[in-house]
Amino acid sequence: MENQLAKSTEERTFQYQDTLPSLPVPSLEESLKKYLESVKPFANEEEYKKTEEIVKKFQNGVGEKLHQKLLKKAKGKRNWLEEWWLNVAYLDVRIPSQLNVNFAGPAAYIEHYWPPKEGTQLERGSITLWHNFNYWQLLRKEKLPVQKVGNTPLDMDQFRMLFSTCRVPGITRDSVMNYFSTESEGCSPSHVTVLCRGRVFVFDVMHEGCLITPPEICRQLTYIHKRCHSEPDGPGIAALTSEERTQWAKAREYLIGLDPQNLTMLEKIQSSILVYGMSDGSPHVTPEDYSQVTAMILTGDPTVLWGDKSYNLISFSNGVFGCNGDHAPYDGMIIINVSRYVDEKIFENEGKWKASDLDIVVYAFTPFGKKLTKKKMLHPDTFVQLALQLAYYRLHGRPGCCYETAITRYFYHGRTETMRSCTVEAVRWCQSMQDPYAHLHERRQKMLQAFAKHNEMMKDCSSGKGFDRHLLGLSLIAKEEGLPVPEIFTDPLFSKSGGGGNFVLSTSLVGYSRTRGLVVPMVHNGYGFFYNIRDDRFVVSCTAWKSCAETDAEKLVQLVFHAFHDMMQLMNTAQL
């Protein structure tokens, strides 16, 4: 089977459901023949002959009558077995289903980035939940690939039963309640249930149409954890789901009889996307021995899982996880699919919320700072910007289109304007610095020309005379008027010079205090470069994507520091 995960596909998850063939009824003769073959290993010759006679009698007698009735029944159903199987194999069973029917297993995260470690339960839990909710969204949007054998699609209906599904106990027969809907079908519950120290909590995982982030999930889990560890344990109602089925059904009716509001609370749990259990346990587990953690997931504290729920995700205090689910609504490969998806996402992102593809360098240059540059009559901000231009030119051998933030707050509700630091004057100076035949006086003169140009442009941008926001306004007017995109915006030089958000250097002065900050690059082959300026130092924060072989944040910063020295040397030499 192709165990495909969530990749982009034009196929919708449930698009083949209406065209799948109906479950056939095999021929009676073939089924009985295969049955006889199956008993041979367990029978001597005499025993086999006796069974053979019984089968022959059945085939020619009541068996044929029963077979005809089954064929008649099957004519009106696309799956003649479905309801029978659900009832006989699961819902009619009266023994405790949590132990005898549910399946359970540990997560394999310990084998890569999440070895057992106390104090990680909340952070890891928020990331694990987030990946599960992303899978839920894929299913809601029908973007989960159709599983196939070769080119033959398989039935995907069981995936509907993974989330927002719960068994409800009955006196003689249980039922399965499913609240899940795809986006095309309508609304679907978007809350999660959390069990901790005998208490039950719920919170919504969507806000204004968007999935909340791991830090936001972690905030909820932290509140729940702190509250449960500062108050007495709750009644542990979840443990009732581990009871014999009829006893649990009677207890459930009793709870509802005590207060009708209890039914609302029970339905809140039943309809939740999944149940997340926070256990105080710290099971021993290694890649070679999962015995203890598996036992705790299947037979451990009954108050940290809702035994009737289709999906329980259980976390332990040492950052180890596992899942437990009711077998009635779906088979094992369904929960294995989501578990594999989450495991691969955690592995891809090295156990963090976002991939550690980001290279971050934050260094302080301490030989001098604002005091000395101002003493040399050089604007400190322009000093850093031109040093960055020289560093980029030396590292990449070409000019670097650069965005520097200019403020327009002199005007009502003013925000920012783009200051393009890569000027003709700056490039000429960079070229002279790389020209072994250029005289020091020439280099200094060109540097001062670059300073003057930069300062002039910054003044224009701050006084409402920049051009990038103006061009943006013109492009938006064209769009509103339904006009074709003007050629100026499709010209290759528009994007090559940074237009349309394509600046390879995304920069800003953070200020003249100790406060620091940084941003990620605007483009994949670019840099984020924020800096703050102090009397005795320059502090730079530089980012680049590790997956881009072309960029190197460490080298760029070191070259910036080298440029600082070269620029000051030009000023000192000129005064000799």
Tab-separated table of C-alpha atoms in Angstrom, residues 19-20 43 80 82 114 152 154 189 200 223 264 284 323 357 359 378 380 489 501 536:
chain	number	residue	atom	x	y	z
A	19	THR	CA	-17.500	5.257	-7.272
A	20	LEU	CA	-15.936	2.499	-5.181
A	43	ALA	CA	-6.973	-32.095	12.194
A	80	TRP	CA	-23.589	-5.773	3.546
A	82	GLU	CA	-20.579	-2.923	7.758
A	114	TRP	CA	12.923	14.193	21.740
A	152	THR	CA	-6.588	1.693	-7.409
A	154	LEU	CA	-8.884	2.675	-1.312
A	189	PRO	CA	-16.070	21.097	16.146
A	200	VAL	CA	-11.449	18.306	32.342
A	223	TYR	CA	-2.467	27.454	32.567
A	264	THR	CA	-23.737	19.194	27.628
A	284	HIS	CA	11.252	4.475	31.310
A	323	CYS	CA	-1.870	7.425	21.699
A	357	ASP	CA	16.864	26.148	8.792
A	359	ASP	CA	21.043	30.659	10.770
A	378	LEU	CA	30.113	60.322	9.745
A	380	PRO	CA	26.475	56.243	12.449
A	489	PHE	CA	6.189	46.228	-12.659
A	501	GLY	CA	9.576	42.421	-1.881
A	536	ASP	CA	31.122	52.308	22.247
